[in-house]
mmCIF file of C-alpha atoms in Angstrom:
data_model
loop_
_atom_site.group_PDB
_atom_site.id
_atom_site.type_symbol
_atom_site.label_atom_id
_atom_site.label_comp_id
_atom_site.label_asym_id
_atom_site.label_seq_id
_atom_site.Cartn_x
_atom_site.Cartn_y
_atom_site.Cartn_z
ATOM 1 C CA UNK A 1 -14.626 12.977 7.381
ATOM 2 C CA UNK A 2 -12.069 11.681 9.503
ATOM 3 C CA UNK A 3 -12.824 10.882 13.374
ATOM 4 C CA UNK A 4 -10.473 12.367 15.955
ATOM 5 C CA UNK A 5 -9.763 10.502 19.375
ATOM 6 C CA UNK A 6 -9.535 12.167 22.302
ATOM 7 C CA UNK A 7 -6.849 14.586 22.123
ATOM 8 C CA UNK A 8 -3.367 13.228 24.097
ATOM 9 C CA UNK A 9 -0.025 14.649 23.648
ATOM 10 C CA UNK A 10 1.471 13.139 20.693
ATOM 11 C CA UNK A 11 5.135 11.843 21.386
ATOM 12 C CA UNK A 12 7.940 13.031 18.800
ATOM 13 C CA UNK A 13 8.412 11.257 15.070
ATOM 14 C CA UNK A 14 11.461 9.966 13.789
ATOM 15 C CA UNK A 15 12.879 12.571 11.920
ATOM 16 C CA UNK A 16 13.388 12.129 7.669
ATOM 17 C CA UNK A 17 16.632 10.671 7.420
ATOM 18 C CA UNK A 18 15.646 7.854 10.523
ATOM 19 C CA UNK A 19 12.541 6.950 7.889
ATOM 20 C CA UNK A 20 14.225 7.107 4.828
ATOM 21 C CA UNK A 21 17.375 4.833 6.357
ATOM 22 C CA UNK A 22 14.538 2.292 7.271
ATOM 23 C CA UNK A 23 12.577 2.049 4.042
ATOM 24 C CA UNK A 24 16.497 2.079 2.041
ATOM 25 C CA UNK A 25 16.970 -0.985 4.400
ATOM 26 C CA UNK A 26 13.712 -2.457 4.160
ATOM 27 C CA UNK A 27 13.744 -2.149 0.462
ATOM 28 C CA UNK A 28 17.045 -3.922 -0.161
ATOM 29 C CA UNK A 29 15.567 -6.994 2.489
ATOM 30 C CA UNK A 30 12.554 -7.075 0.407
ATOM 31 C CA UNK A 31 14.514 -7.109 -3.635
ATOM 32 C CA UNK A 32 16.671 -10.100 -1.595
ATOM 33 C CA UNK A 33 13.990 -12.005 -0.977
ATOM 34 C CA UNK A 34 11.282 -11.103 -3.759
ATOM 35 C CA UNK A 35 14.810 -12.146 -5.792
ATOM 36 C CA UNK A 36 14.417 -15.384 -3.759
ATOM 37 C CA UNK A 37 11.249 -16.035 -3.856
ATOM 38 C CA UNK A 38 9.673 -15.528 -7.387
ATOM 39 C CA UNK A 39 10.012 -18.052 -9.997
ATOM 40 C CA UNK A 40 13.326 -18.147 -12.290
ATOM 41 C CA UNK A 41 12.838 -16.736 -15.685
ATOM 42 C CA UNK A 42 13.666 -19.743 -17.095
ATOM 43 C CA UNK A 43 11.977 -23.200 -19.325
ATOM 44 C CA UNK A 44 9.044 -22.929 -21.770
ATOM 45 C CA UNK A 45 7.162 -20.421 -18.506
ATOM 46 C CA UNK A 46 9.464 -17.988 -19.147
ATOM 47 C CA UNK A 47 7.319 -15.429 -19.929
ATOM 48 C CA UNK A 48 5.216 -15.222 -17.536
ATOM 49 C CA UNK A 49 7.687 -15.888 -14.729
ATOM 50 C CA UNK A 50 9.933 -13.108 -16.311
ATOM 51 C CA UNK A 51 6.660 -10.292 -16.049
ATOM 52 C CA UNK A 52 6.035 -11.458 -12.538
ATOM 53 C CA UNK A 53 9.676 -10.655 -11.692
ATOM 54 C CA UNK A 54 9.492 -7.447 -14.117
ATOM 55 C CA UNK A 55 6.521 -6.483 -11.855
ATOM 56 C CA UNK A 56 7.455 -6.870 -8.418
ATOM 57 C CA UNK A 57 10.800 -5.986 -8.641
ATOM 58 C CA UNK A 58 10.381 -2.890 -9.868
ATOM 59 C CA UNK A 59 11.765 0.204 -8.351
ATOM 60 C CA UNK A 60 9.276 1.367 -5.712
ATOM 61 C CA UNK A 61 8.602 2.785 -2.460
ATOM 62 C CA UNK A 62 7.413 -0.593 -0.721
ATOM 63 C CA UNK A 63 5.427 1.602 1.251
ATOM 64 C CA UNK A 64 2.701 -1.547 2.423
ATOM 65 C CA UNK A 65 5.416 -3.727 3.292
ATOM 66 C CA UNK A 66 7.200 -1.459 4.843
ATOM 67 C CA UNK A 67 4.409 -0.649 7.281
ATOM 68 C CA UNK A 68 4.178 -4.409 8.190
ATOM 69 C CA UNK A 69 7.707 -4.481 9.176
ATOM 70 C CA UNK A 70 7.828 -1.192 11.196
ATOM 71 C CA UNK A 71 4.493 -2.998 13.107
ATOM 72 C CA UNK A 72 6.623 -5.862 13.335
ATOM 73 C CA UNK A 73 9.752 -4.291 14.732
ATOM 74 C CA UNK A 74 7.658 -2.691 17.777
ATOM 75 C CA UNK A 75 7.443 -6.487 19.136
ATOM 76 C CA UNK A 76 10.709 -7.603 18.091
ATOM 77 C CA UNK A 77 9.893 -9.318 15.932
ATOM 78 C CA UNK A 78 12.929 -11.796 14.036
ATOM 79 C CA UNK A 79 13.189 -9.825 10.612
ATOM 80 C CA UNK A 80 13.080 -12.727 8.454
ATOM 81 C CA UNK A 81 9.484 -13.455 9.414
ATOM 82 C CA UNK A 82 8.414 -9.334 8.906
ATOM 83 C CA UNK A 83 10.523 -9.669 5.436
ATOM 84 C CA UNK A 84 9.082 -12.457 4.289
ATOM 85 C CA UNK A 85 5.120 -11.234 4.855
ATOM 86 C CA UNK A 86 6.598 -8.247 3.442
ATOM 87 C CA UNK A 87 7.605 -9.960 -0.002
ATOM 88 C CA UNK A 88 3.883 -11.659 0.578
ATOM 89 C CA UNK A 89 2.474 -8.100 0.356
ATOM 90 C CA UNK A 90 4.861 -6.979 -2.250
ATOM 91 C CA UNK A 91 3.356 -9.533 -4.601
ATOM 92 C CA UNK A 92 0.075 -9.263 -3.833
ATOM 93 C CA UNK A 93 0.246 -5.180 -3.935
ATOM 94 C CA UNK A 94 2.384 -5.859 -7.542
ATOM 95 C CA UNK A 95 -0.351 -8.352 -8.622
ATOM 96 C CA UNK A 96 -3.015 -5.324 -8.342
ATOM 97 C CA UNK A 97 -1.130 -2.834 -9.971
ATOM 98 C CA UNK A 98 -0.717 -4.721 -13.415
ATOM 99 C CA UNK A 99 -4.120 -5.335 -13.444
ATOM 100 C CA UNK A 100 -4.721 -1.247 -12.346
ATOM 101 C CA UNK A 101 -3.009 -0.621 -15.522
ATOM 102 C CA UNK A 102 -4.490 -2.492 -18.183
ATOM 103 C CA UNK A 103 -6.530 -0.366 -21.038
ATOM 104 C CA UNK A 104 -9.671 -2.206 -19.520
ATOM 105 C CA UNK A 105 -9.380 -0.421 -16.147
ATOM 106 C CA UNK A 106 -7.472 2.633 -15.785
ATOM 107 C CA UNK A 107 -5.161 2.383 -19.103
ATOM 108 C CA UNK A 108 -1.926 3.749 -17.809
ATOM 109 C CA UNK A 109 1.584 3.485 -19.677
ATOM 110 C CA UNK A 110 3.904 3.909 -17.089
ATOM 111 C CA UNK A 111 4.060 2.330 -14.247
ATOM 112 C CA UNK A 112 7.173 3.373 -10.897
ATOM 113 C CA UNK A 113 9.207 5.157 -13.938
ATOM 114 C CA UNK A 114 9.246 2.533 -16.862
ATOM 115 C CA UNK A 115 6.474 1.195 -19.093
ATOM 116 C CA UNK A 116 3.770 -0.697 -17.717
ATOM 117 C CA UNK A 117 4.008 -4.831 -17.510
ATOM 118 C CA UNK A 118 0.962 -4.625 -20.486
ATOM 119 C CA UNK A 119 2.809 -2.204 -22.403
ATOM 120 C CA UNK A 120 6.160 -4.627 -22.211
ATOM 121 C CA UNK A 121 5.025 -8.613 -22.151
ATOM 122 C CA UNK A 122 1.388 -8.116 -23.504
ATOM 123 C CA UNK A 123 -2.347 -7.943 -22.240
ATOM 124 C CA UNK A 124 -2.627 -11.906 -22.196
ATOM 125 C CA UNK A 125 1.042 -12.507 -20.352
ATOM 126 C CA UNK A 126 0.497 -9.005 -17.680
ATOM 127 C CA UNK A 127 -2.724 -11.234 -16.811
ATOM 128 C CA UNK A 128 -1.554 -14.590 -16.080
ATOM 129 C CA UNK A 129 2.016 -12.690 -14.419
ATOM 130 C CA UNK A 130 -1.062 -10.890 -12.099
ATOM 131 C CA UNK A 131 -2.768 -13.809 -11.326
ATOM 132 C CA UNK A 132 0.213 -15.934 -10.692
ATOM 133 C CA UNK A 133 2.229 -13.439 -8.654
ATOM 134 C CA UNK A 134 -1.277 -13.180 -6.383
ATOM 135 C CA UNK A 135 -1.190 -17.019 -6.049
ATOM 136 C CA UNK A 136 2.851 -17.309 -4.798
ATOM 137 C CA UNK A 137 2.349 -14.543 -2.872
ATOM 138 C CA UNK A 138 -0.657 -17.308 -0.443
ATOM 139 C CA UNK A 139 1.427 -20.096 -1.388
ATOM 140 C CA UNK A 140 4.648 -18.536 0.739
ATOM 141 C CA UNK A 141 2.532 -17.643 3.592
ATOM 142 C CA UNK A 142 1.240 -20.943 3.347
ATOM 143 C CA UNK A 143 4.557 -22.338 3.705
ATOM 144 C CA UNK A 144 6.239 -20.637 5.961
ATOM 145 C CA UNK A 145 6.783 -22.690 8.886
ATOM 146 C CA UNK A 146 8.718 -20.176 10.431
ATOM 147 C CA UNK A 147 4.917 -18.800 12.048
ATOM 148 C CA UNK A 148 2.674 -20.536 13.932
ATOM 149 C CA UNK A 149 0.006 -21.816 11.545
ATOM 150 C CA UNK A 150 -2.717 -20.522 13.041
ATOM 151 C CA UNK A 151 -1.048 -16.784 12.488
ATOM 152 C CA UNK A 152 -0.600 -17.897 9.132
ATOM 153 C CA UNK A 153 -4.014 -18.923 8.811
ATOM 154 C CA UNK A 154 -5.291 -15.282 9.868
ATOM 155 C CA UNK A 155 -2.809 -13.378 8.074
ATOM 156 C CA UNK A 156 -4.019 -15.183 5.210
ATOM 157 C CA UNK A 157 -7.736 -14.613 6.304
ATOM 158 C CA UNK A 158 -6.480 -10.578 6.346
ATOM 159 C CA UNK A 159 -5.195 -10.373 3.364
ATOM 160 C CA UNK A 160 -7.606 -12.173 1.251
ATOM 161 C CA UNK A 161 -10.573 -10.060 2.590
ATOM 162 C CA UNK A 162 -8.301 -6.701 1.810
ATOM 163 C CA UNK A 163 -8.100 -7.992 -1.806
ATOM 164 C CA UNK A 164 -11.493 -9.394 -2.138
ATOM 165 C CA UNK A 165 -15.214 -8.071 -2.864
ATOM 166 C CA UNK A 166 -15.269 -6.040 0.285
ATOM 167 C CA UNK A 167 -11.426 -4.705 -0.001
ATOM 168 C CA UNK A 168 -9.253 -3.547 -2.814
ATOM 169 C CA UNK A 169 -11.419 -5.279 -5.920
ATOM 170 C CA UNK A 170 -14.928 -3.430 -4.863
ATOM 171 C CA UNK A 171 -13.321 -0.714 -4.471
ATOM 172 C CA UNK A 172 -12.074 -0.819 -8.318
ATOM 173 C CA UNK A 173 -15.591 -1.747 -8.925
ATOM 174 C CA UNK A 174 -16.920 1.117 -7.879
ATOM 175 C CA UNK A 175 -14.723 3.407 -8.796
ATOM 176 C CA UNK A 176 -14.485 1.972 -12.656
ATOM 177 C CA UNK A 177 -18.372 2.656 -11.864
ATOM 178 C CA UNK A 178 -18.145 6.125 -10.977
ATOM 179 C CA UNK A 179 -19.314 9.486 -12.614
ATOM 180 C CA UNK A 180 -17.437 12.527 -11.945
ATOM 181 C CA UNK A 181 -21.083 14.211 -12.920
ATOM 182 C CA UNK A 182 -22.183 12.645 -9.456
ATOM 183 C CA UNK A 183 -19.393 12.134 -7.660
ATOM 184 C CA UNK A 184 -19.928 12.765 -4.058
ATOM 185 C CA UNK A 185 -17.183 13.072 -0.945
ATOM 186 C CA UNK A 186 -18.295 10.022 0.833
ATOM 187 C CA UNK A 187 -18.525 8.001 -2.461
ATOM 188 C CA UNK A 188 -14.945 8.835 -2.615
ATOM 189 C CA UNK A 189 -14.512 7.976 0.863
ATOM 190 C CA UNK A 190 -16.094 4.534 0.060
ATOM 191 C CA UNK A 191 -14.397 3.694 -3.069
ATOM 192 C CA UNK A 192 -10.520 4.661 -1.524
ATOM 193 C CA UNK A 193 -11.251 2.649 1.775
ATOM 194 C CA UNK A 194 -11.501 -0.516 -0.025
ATOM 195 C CA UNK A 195 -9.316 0.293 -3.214
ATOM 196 C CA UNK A 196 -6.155 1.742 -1.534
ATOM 197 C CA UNK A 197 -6.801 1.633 2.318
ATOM 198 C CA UNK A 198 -8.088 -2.095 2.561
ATOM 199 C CA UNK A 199 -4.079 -2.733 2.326
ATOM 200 C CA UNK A 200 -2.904 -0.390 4.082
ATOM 201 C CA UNK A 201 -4.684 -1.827 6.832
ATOM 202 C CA UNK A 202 -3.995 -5.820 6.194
ATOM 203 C CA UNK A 203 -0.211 -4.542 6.496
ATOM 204 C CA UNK A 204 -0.732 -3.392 10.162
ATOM 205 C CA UNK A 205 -3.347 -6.258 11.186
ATOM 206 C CA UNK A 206 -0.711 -8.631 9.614
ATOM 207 C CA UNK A 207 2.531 -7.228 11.713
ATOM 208 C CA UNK A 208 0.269 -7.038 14.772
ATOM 209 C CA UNK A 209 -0.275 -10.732 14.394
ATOM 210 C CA UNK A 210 3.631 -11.599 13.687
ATOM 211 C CA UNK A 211 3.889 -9.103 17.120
ATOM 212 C CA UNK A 212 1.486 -11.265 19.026
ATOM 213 C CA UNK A 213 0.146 -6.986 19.725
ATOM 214 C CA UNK A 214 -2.607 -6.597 22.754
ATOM 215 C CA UNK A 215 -5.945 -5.498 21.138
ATOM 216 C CA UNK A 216 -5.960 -2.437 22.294
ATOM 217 C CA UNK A 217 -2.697 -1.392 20.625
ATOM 218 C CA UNK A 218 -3.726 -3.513 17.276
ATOM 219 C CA UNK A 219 -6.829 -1.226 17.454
ATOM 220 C CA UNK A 220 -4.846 1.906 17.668
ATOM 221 C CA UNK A 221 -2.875 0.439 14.755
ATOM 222 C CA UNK A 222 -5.756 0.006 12.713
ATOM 223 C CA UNK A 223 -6.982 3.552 13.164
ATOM 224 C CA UNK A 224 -3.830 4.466 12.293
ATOM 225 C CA UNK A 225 -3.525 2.656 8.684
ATOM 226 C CA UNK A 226 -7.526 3.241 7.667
ATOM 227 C CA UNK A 227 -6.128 7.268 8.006
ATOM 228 C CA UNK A 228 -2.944 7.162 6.634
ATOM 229 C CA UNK A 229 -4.680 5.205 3.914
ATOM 230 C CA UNK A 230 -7.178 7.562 2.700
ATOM 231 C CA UNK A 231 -4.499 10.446 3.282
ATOM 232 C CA UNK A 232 -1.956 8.192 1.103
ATOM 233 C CA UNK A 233 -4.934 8.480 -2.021
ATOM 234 C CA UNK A 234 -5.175 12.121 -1.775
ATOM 235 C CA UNK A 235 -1.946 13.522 -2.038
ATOM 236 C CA UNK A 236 -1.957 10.746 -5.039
ATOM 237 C CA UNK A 237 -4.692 12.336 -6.310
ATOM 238 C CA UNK A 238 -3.052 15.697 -5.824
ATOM 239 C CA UNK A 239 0.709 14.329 -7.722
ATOM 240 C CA UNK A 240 -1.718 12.913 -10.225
ATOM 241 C CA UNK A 241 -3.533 16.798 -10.837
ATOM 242 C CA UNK A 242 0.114 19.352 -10.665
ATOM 243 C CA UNK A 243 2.777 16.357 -10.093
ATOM 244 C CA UNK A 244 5.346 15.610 -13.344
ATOM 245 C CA UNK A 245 5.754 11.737 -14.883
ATOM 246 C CA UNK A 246 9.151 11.756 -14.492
ATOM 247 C CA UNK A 247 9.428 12.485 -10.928
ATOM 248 C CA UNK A 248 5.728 10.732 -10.032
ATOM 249 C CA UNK A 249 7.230 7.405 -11.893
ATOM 250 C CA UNK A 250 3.054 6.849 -13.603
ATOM 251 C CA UNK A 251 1.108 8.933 -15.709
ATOM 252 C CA UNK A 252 -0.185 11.769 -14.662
ATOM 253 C CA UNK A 253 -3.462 13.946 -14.851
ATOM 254 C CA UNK A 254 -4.887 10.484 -16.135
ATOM 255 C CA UNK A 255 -7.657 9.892 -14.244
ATOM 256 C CA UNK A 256 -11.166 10.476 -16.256
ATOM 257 C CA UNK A 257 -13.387 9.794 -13.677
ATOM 258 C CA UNK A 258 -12.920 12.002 -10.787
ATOM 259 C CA UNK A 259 -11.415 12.460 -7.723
ATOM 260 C CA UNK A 260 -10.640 14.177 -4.518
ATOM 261 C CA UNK A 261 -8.493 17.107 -6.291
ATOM 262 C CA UNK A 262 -11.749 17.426 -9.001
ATOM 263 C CA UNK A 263 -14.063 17.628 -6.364
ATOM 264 C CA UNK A 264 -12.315 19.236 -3.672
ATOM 265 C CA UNK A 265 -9.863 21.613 -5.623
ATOM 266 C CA UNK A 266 -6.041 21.779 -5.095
ATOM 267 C CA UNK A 267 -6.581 23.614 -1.360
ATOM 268 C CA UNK A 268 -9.224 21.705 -0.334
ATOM 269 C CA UNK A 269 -7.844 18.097 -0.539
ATOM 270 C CA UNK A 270 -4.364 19.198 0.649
ATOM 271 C CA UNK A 271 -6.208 20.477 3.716
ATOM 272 C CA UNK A 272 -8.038 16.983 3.998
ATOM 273 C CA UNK A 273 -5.278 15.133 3.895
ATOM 274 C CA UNK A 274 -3.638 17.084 6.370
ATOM 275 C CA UNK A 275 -6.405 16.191 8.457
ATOM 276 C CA UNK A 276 -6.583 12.599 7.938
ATOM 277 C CA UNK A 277 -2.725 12.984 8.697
ATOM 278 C CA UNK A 278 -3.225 14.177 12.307
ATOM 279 C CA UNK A 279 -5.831 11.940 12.790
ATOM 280 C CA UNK A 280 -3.689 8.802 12.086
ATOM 281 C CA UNK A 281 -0.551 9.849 14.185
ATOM 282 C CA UNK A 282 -3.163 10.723 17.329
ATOM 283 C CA UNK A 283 -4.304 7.123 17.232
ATOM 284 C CA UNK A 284 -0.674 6.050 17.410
ATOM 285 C CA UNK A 285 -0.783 8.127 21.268
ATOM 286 C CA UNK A 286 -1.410 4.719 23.036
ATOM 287 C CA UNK A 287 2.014 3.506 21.923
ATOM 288 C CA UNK A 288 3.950 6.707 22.575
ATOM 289 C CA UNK A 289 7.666 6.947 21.679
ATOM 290 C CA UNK A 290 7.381 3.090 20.413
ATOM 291 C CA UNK A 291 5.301 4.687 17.588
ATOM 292 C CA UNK A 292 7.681 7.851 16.442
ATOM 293 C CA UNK A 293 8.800 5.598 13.257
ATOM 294 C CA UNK A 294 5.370 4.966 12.168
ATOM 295 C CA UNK A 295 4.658 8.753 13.123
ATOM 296 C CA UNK A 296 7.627 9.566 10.880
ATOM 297 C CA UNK A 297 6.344 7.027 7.940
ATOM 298 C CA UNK A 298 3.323 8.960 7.810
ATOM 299 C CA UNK A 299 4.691 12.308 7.572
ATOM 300 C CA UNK A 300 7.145 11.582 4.746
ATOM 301 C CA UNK A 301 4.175 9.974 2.770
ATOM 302 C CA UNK A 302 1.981 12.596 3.341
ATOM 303 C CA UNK A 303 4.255 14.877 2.588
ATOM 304 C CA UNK A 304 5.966 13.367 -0.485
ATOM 305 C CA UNK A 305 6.483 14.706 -3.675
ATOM 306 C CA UNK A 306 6.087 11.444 -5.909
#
């Protein structure tokens, strides 16, 4: 499955504690201006404003907006600007997981260690929080006068296809659709590319167009994310088949319909996503030590343990 480049000496990764001291500092930027940026909890809206804030500010990883920003930073880009797309993609990303949840698609209680936004505010109020996190999340990037509007017009472009009927919602489609009685590698493939990799790669188009990036290195980037993407799924897939709630933060062994771990076994999707793993840091070679944090994102999230 995955497509090697031509094989170039790979220049060294940050090492754990570099990565993990950028996503602790990324993640506070991000709760200061999600904080900032969603609607007070407050007037006869409450409710809905106070899921959308229960919802995105959650405790997570902020992987996807974390991969915008470390895009960003290999331009120099100002911060602010890569924060604030980040808190764009934190809603949006947010906005999809309430709606993962609910009993009529995957039916999960717990959602990054407490109970889902359904399970707390209410089918009716999770719904309207999902839809109206999804429509501040355009509205900032809208707004933002701090980038040149026609950037803002194609991040906006970017995003909306990741989300759409060829991104992140047909790839729910089909995989709400799916039979584990016929359930087929490159049907997983298909479904994962859109439901969890579509993002994945808006975050890197998105911080390659805040970086003003040559096309050749926005190419390389985009290799890079459609990998890491796919690998991100399966060891998901594998946490969801011999990981523990507590630690994972979501149910586990949940998943009725199949998946990379049912069809591969244990072995056989570790080994794939170790694959799709060395294929994503090889198309990083064109940016050589510039790209040792992203080289070192991908290795702690392949590599993860939640």
């Amino acid at each position: 499955m995955p497509s090697f480049p031509s094989r170039t000496a790979v220049a060294e990764s940050a090492i754990p504690e570099q990565v993990r001291q950028f996503l602790d500092g990324v993640g506070r930027d991000l709760e200061t201006a999600l904080d900032r940026l969603l609607p007070a909890a407050a007037g006869d809206d409450a409710r809905v404003s106070e899921a959308m804030r229960y919802a995105a500010l959650s405790p997570g990883k902020r992987i996807r907006p974390a991969l915008l920003i470390a895009v960003s930073d290999l331009y120099g880009t100002p911060r602010s600007k890569a924060v604030a797309a980040g808190a764009v993609i934190e809603m949006a990303h947010a906005s999809s997981l309430i709606l993962d949840d609910l009993p009529s698609m995957d039916d999960s209680d717990l959602r990054r260690g407490r109970p889902a936004t359904h399970r707390v505010f209410g089918e009716a109020t999770a719904i309207l929080a999902a839809f109206g996190l999804l429509n501040r999340a355009f509205e900032i990037l809208a707004a933002d006068s701090a980038i040149p509007e026609k950037v803002r017009s194609e991040m906006a472009r970017r995003l909306g296809a990741a989300l759409g009927t060829e991104g992140l919602i047909a790839g729910q489609g089909l995989d709400l659709a799916l039979s584990p009685s016929r359930c087929a590698l490159d049907e997983l493939e298909r479904i994962h590319s859109r439901k969890t990799g579509s993002l994945f790669l808006a975050c890197v188009e998105m911080g390659a167009l805040l970086g003003r990036a040559v096309p050749a290195e926005t190419e390389a980037l985009r290799g890079y994310a459609k990998n890491l993407g796919l690998a991100y799924q399966i060891v998901d897939d594998l946490l969801d088949a011999t990981g523990d709630p507590a630690r994972a933060g979501k149910s586990v062994q949940a998943d009725r319909r199949g998946n990379f771990v049912t069809l591969s076994g244990i072995e056989g999707a570790r080994r794939l996503s170790e694959e799709l793993f060395d294929c994503a840091v090889e198309h990083l070679a064109p940016l050589g030590r510039r790209g040792a944090l992203l080289r070192g994102l991908a290795s702690l999230l392949i590599h993860r343990d939640r």
